[in-house]
Short mmCIF file of C-alpha atoms in Angstrom, two decimals:
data_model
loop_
_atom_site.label_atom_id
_atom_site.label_comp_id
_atom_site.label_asym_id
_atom_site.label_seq_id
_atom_site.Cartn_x
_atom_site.Cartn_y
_atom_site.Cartn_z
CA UNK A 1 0.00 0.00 0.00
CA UNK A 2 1.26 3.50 -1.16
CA UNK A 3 1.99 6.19 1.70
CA UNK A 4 0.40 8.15 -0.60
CA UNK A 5 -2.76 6.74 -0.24
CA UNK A 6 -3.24 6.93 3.13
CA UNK A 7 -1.56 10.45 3.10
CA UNK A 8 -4.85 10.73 0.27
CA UNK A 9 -7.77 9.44 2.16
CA UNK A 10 -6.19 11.42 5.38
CA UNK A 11 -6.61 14.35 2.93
CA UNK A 12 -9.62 14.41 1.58
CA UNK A 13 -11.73 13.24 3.72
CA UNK A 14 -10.37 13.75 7.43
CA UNK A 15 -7.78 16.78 7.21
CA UNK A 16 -8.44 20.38 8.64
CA UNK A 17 -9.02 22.68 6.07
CA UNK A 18 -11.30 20.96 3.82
CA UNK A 19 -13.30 23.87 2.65
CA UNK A 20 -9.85 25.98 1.58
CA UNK A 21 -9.57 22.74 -0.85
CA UNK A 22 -12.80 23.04 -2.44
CA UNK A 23 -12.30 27.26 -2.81
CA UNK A 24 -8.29 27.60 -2.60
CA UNK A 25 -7.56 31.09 -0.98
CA UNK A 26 -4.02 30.55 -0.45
CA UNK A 27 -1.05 29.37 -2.48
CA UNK A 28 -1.29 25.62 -0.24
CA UNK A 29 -4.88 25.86 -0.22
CA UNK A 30 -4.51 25.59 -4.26
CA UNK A 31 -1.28 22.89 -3.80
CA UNK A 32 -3.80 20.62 -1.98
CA UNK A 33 -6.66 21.34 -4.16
CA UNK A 34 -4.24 19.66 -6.85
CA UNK A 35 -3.80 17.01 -4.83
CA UNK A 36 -7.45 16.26 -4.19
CA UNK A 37 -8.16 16.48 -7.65
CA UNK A 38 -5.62 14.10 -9.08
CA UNK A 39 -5.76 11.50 -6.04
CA UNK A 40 -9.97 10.63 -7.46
CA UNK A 41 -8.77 11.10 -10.79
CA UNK A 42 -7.12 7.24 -10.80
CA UNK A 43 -5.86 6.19 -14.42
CA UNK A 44 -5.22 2.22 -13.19
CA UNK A 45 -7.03 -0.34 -11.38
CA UNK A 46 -4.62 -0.65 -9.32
CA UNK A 47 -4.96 2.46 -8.10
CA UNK A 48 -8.19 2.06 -7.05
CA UNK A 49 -7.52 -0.63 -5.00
CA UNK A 50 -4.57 1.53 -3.46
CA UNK A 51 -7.74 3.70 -2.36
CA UNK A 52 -10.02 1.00 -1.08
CA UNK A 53 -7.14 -0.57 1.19
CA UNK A 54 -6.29 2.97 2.67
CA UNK A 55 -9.82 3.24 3.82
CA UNK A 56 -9.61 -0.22 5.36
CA UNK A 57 -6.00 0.63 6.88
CA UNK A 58 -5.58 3.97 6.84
CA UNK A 59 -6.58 4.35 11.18
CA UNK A 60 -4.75 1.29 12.01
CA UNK A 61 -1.49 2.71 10.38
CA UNK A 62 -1.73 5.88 12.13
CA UNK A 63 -1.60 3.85 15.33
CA UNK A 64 0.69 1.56 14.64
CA UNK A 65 3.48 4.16 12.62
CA UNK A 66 2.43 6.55 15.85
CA UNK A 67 3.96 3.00 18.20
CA UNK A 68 6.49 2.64 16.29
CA UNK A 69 7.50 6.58 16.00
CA UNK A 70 7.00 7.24 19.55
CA UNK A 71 9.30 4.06 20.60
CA UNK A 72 11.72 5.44 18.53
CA UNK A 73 11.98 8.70 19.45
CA UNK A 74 9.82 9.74 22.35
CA UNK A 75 12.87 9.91 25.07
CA UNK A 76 15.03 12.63 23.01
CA UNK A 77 12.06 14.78 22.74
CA UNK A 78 11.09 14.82 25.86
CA UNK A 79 14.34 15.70 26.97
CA UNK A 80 14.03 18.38 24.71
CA UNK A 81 10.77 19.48 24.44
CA UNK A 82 9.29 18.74 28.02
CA UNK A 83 6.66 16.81 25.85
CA UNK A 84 5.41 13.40 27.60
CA UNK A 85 5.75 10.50 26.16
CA UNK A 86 1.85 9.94 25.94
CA UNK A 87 1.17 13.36 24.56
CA UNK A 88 3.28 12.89 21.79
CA UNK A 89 1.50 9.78 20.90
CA UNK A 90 -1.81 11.40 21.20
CA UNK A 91 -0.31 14.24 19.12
CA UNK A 92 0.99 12.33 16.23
CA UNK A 93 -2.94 10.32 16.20
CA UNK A 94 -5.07 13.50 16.17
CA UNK A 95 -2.33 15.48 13.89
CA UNK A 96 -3.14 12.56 11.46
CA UNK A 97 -6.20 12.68 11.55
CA UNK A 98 -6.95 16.10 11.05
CA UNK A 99 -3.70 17.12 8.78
CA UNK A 100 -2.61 14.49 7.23
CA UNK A 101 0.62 14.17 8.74
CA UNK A 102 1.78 10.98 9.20
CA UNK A 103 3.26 9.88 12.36
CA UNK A 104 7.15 9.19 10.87
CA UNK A 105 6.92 13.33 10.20
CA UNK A 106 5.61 14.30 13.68
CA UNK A 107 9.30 14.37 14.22
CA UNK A 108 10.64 14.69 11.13
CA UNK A 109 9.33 18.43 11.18
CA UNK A 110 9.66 18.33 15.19
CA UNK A 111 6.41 19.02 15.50
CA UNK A 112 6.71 17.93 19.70
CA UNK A 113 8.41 21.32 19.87
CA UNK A 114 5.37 23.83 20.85
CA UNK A 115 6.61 26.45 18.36
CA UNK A 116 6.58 23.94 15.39
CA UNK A 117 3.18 22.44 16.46
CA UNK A 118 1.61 25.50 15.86
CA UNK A 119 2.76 25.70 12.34
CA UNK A 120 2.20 21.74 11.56
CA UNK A 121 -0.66 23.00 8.62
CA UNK A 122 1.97 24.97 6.45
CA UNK A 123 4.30 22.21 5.80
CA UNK A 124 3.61 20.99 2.15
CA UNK A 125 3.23 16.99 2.41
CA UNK A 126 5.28 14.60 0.06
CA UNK A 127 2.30 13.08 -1.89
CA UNK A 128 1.05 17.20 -2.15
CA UNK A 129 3.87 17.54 -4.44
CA UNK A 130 5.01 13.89 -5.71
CA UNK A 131 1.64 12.59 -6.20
CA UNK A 132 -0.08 15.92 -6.53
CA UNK A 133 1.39 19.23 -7.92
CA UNK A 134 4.82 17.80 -9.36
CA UNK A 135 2.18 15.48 -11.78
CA UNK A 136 -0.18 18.16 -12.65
CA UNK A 137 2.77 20.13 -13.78
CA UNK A 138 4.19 17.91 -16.12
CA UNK A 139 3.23 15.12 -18.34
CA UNK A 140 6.66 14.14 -19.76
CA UNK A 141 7.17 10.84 -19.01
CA UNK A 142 10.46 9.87 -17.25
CA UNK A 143 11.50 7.64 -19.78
CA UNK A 144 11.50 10.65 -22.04
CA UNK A 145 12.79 12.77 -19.31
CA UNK A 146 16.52 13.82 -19.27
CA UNK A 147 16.62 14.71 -16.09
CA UNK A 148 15.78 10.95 -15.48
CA UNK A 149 18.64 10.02 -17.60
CA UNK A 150 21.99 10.96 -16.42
CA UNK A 151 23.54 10.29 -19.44
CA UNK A 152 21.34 12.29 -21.48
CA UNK A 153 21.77 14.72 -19.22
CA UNK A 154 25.60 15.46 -19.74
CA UNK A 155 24.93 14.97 -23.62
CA UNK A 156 22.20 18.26 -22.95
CA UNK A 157 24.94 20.09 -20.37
CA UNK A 158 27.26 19.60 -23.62
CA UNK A 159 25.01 20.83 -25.84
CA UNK A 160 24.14 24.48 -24.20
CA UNK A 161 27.69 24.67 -22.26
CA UNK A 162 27.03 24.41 -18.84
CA UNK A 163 29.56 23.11 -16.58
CA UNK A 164 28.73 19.57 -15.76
CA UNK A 165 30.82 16.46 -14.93
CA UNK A 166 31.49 14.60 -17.89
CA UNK A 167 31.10 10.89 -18.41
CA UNK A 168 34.13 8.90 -19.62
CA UNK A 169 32.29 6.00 -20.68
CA UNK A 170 28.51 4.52 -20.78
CA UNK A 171 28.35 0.68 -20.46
CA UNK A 172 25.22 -1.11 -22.03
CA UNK A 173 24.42 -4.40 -22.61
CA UNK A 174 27.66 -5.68 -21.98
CA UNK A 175 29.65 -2.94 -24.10
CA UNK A 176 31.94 -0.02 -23.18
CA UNK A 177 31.45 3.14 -24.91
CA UNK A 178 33.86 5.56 -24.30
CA UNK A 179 33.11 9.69 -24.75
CA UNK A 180 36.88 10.19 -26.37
CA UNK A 181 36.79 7.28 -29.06
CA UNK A 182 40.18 7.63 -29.29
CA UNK A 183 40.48 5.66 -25.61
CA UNK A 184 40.16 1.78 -25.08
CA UNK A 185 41.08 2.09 -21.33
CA UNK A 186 39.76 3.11 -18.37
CA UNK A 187 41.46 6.24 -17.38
CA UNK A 188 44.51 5.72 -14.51
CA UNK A 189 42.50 7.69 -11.66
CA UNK A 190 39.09 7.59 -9.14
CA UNK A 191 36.17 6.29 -10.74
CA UNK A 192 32.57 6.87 -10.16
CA UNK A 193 30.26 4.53 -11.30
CA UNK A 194 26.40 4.91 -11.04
CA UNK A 195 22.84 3.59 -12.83
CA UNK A 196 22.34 6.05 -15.95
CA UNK A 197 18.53 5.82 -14.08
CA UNK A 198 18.61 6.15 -10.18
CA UNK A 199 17.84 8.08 -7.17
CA UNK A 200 19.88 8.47 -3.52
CA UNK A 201 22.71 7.02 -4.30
CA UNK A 202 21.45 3.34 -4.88
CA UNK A 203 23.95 1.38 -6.95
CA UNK A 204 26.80 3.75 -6.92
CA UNK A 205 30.67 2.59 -6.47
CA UNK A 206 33.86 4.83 -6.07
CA UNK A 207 37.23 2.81 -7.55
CA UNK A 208 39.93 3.74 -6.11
CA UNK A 209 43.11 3.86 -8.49
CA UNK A 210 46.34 2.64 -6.73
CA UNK A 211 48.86 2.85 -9.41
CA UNK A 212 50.46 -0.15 -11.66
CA UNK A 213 51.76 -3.36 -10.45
CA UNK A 214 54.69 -5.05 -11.58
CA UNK A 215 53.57 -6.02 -15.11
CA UNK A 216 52.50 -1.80 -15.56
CA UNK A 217 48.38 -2.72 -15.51
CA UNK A 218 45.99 -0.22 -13.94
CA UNK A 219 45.37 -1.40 -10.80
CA UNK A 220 41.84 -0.10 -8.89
CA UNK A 221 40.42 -1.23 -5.67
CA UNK A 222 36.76 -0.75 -4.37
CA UNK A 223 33.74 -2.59 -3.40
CA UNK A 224 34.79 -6.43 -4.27
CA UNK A 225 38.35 -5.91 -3.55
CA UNK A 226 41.52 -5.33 -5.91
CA UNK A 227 41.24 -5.50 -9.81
CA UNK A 228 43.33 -4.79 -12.70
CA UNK A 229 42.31 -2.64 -15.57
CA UNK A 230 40.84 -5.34 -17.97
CA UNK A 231 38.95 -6.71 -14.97
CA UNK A 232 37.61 -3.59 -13.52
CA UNK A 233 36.11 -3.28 -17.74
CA UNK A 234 34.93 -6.77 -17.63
CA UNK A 235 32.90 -6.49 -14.85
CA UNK A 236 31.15 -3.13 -16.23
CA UNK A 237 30.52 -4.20 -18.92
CA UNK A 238 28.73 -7.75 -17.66
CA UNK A 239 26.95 -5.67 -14.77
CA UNK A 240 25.89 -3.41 -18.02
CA UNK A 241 23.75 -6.28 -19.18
CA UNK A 242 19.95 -4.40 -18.70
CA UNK A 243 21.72 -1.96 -16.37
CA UNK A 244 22.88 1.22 -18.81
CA UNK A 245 25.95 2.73 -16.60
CA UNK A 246 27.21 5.75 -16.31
CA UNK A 247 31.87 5.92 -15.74
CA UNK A 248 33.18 8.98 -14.71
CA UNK A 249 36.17 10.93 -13.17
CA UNK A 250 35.34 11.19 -9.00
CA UNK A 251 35.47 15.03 -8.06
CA UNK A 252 37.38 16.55 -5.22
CA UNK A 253 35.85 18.69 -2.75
CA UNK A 254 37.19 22.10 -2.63
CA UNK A 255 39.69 22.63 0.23
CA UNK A 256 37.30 24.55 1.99
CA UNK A 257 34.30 22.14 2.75
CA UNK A 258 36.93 19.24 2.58
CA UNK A 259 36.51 18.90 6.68
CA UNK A 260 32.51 18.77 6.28
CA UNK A 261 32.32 16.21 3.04
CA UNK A 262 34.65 13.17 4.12
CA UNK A 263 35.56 11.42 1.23
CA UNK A 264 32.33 11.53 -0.88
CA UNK A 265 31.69 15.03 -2.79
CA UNK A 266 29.43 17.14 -0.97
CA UNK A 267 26.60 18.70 -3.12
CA UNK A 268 24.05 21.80 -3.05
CA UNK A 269 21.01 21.15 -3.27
CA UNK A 270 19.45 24.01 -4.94
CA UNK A 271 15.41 24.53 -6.18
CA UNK A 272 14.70 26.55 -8.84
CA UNK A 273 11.20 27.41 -10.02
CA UNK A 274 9.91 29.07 -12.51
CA UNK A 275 8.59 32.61 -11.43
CA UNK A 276 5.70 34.49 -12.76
CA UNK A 277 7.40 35.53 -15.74
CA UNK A 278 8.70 32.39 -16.88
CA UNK A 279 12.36 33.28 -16.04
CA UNK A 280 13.94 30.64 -13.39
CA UNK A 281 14.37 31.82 -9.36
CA UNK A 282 16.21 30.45 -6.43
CA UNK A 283 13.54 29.33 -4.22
CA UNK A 284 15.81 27.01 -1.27
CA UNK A 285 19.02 25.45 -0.62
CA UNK A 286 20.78 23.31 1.46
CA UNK A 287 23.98 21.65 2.15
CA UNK A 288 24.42 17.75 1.83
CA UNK A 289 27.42 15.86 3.43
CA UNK A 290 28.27 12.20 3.99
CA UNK A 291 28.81 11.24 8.09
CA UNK A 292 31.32 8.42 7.83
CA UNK A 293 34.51 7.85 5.71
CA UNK A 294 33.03 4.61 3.98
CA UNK A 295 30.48 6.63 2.60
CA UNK A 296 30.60 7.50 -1.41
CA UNK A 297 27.85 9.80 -1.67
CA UNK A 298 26.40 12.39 0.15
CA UNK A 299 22.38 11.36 -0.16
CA UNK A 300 20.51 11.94 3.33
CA UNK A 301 18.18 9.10 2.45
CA UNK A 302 21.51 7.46 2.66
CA UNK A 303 22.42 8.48 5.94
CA UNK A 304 23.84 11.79 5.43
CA UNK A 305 23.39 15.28 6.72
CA UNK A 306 21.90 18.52 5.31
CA UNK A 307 22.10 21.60 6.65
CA UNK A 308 20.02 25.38 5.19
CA UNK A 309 21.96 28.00 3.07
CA UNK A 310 21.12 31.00 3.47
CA UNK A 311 20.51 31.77 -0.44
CA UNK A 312 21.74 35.77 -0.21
CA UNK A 313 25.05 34.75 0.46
CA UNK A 314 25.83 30.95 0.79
CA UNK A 315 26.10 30.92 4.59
CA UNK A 316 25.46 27.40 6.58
CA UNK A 317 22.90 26.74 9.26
CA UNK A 318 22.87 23.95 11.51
CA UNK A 319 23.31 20.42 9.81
CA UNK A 320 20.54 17.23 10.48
CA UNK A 321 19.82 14.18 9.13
CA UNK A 322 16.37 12.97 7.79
CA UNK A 323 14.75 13.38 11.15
CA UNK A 324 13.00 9.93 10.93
CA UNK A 325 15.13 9.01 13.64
CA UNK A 326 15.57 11.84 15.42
CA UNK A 327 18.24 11.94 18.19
CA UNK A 328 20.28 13.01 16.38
CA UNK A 329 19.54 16.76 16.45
CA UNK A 330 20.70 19.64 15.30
CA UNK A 331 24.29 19.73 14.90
CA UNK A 332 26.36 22.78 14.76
CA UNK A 333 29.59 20.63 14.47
CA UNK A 334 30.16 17.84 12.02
CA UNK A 335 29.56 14.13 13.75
CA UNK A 336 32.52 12.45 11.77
CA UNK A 337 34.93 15.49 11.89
CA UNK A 338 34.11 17.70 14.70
CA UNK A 339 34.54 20.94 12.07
CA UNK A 340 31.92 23.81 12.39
CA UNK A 341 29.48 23.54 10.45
CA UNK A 342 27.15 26.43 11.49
CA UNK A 343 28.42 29.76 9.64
CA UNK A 344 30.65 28.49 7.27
CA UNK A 345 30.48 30.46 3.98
CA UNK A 346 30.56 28.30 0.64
CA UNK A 347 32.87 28.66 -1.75
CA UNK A 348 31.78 30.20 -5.69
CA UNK A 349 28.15 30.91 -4.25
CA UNK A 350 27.42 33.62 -7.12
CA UNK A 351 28.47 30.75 -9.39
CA UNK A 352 26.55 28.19 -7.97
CA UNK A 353 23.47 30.37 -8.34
CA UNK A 354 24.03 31.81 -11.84
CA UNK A 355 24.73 27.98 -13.03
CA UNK A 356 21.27 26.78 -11.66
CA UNK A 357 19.45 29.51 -13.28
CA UNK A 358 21.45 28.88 -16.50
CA UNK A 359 20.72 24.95 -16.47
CA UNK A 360 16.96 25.75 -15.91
CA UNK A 361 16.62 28.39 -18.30
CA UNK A 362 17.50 25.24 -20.45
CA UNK A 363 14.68 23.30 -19.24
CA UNK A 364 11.81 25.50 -19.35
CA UNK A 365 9.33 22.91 -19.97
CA UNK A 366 9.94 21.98 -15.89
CA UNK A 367 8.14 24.76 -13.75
CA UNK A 368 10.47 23.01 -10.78
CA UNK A 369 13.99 21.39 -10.96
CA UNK A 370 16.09 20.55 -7.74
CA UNK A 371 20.13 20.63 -8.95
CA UNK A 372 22.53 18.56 -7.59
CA UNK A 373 25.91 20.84 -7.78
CA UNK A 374 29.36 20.14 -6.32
CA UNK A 375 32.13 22.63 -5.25
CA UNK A 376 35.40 21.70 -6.90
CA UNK A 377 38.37 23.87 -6.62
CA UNK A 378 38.23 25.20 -10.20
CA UNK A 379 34.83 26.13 -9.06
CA UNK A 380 30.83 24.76 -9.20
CA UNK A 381 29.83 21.70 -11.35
CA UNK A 382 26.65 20.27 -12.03
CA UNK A 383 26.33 17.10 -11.32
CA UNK A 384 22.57 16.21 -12.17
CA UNK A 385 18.80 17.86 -12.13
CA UNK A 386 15.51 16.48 -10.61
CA UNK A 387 12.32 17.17 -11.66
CA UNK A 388 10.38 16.29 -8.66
CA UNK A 389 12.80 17.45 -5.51
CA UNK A 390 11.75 15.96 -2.03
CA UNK A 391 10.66 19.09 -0.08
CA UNK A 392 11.02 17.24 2.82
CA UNK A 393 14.61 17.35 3.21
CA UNK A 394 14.36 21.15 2.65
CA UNK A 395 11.80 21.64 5.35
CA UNK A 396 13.36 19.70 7.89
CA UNK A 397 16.83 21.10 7.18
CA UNK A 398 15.28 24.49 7.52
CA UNK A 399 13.60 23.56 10.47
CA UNK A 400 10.30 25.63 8.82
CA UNK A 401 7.12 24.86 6.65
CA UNK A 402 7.64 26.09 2.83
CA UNK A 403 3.88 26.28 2.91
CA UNK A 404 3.73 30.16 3.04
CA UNK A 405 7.07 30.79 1.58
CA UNK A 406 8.15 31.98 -2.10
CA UNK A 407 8.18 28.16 -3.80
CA UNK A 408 4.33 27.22 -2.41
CA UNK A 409 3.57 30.85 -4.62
CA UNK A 410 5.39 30.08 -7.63
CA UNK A 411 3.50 26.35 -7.79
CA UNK A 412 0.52 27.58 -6.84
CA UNK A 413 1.03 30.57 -9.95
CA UNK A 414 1.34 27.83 -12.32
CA UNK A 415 -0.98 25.57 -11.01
CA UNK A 416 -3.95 28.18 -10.98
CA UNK A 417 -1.97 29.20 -14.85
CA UNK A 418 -2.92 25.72 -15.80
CA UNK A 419 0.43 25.11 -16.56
CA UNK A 420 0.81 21.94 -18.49
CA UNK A 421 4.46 21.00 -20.03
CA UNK A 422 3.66 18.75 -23.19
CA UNK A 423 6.32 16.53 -24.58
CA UNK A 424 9.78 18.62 -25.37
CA UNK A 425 11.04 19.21 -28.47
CA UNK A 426 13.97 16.80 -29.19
CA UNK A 427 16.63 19.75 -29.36
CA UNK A 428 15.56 21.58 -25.87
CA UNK A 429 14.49 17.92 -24.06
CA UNK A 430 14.92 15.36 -25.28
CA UNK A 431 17.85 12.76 -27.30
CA UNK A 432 17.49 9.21 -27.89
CA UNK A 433 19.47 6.94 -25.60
CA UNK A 434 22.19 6.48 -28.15
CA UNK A 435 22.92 10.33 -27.73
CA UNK A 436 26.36 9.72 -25.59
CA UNK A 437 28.07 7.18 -27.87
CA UNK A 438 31.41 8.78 -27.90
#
């Protein structure tokens, strides 16, 4: 059964608020009344049984994700807080019911904090956007989406010159294809190997090159152990087999967020939206970093840390994780390093905002892109764009609802607009897979 669904029926037919839905008189009013309309708009079968078991389930799993929640996490809060144990279990229950907040975000948002409690209707809800605004928005599909295709993605960066890291090779169906035709090696440095099509890090490995041995072969070592150059491309290229992958060059932090990133690259995560002249604007952004020196990427749904920018001048706030388990706080110090985290200015900030705005003004058929952008020493590179950023990480990191802010505007512009993006044209959007070839 979908979160969503429950998040649905919670919605529109128990949360507070339900005439703003049916007559939107604020920017979330009109976000939800997106959502309501699409979630009894189903298009499959099996999305109407997704329905039916949420109204069988949907009060049992408020209780039972409230249990499990408040086992979880109910001692750190009250230490903080002053909240007891059974008030936040009767909070997380009735804020379900009448918001549509599941339990898992009662501390996600720390919503046992008084001050946050009193905000808990102006935080915009995953399936709001994912299964909600973020579809209304756009009817590309993602296998035509090159924002879904990482590959595609550098071939577009190429294309319009933004500043993007550049594959080496694709392997597909059990063939290497390198971008300089002229190679039939792997490159003798750090590789980074991901899906072409993925999300949070999922199926990524770092390859660490450690010279050449006595017979002068490339010698890399990384998540099955120690391999030579020809074995390193044999098992790409049989991994490759209904997996398309993407090879590059690994990155280096720059030396000034080197004691906040550990060994995987750090990114921005930046949200652009189109504003209410078409013309892309910095809506939110926040800092990503890996915790522990085994990590190779810097995803929070991977266990990482985030903490807000302040988007006027690239300044850090204090750094936390997803929040689902939430003793871990708010740290103003790095839990791996011990460097300050809170206050530090990043590096190329003007740079890292005017390549954003230049990527989206690319991609104008998206009314919303989150960017993925690392801070090298040579300065900001783009490493890829989503079209349907998680605005839960933002609002958590933030420690704030986005529900009254700038970005709930801008959707709710185009949403009221009727903006629809139809399928891109094939120079602006869209290539065919074989675009990166070499």
């Amino acid at each position: 059964m979908s979160g969503f669904a429950i998040n649905g029926i919670q919605k529109n037919l128990f949360g507070g608020g339900v005439a703003g839905l049916k007559n939107p008189s604020s920017p979330l009013d009109t976000i939800r009344h997106a959502y309501v309309r699409h979630y009894w708009r189903p298009e499959e079968g099996s999305e109407w049984l997704d329905i039916a078991v949420a109204f069988m389930l949907w009060l049992p799993g408020i209780i039972v994700l409230s249990i499990i929640s408040t086992r979880r996490n109910a001692s750190y809060a009250r230490r903080h807080s002053g909240r007891a144990m059974p008030r936040q279990f009767l909070d997380q229950i009735v804020i379900g019911l009448t918001t549509g907040i599941l339990p898992p975000w009662y501390y996600i948002f720390d919503l046992y904090k008084k001050d946050n409690r009193g905000s808990c209707l102006s935080y915009i809800g995953r399936g709001e956007t994912k299964a909600g605004a973020y579809v209304v928005l756009t009817d590309v599909p993602r296998k035509h989406c090159i924002l879904g295709n990482k590959d595609i993605f550098a071939a577009h960066c190429r294309e319009f010159g933004l500043h993007a890291v550049e594959p080496v090779a694709i392997a597909d169906d059990g063939h290497i294809m390198f971008s300089d035709t002229s190679l039939t090696r792997l490159p003798a440095c750090d590789l980074f190997i991901k899906p072409a099509r993925g999300s949070g890090g999922r199926g990524a490995e770092r390859w660490r090159w450690q010279g050449k041995d006595m017979q002068g072969q490339d010698i890399y070592t990384g998540t099955t152990g120690r391999l030579a150059e020809v074995e390193l491309r044999q098992r790409l290229a049989f991994r490759s087999n209904g997996r398309r992958t993407i090879i590059q060059r690994c990155l280096s932090n720059h030396p000034d967020i080197a004691q906040l990133a550990g060994h995987a690259v750090a990114t921005v995560r930046m949200v652009t939206c189109l504003n209410e002249d078409g013309m892309p604007e910095i809506t939110d952004a926040i800092f990503r970093m890996a915790t522990r020196p085994d990590c190779i990427v810097d995803n929070i749904h991977a266990g990482g840390i985030g903490a807000p920018i302040d988007i006027s001048c690239g300044q850090l706030g204090c750094a936390s994780n997803l929040g689902v388990d939430a003793t871990h706080g708010r740290l103003r110090h790095h839990p791996g390093t011990n460097h300050v985290i809170e206050g530090v200015r990043l590096p190329f900030w003007n740079d890292v905002r005017a390549l954003a705005c230049a990527a989206h003004a690319t991609l104008t058929s998206y009314v919303i892109v989150g960017w993925d952008i690392a801070l090298t020493t040579p300065g900001p590179v783009l490493i890829e764009g989503n079209s349907g950023p998680c605005l839960d990480i933002m609002q958590r990191m933030a420690d704030r609802p986005l529900g009254d802010g700038r970005l709930a505007h801008l959707l709710a512009h185009h949403l009221l607009q009727g903006r629809q993006s139809s399928i891109p044209n094939a120079r602006q959007q869209c290539h065919h897979d074989g675009a990166m070839t070499g």
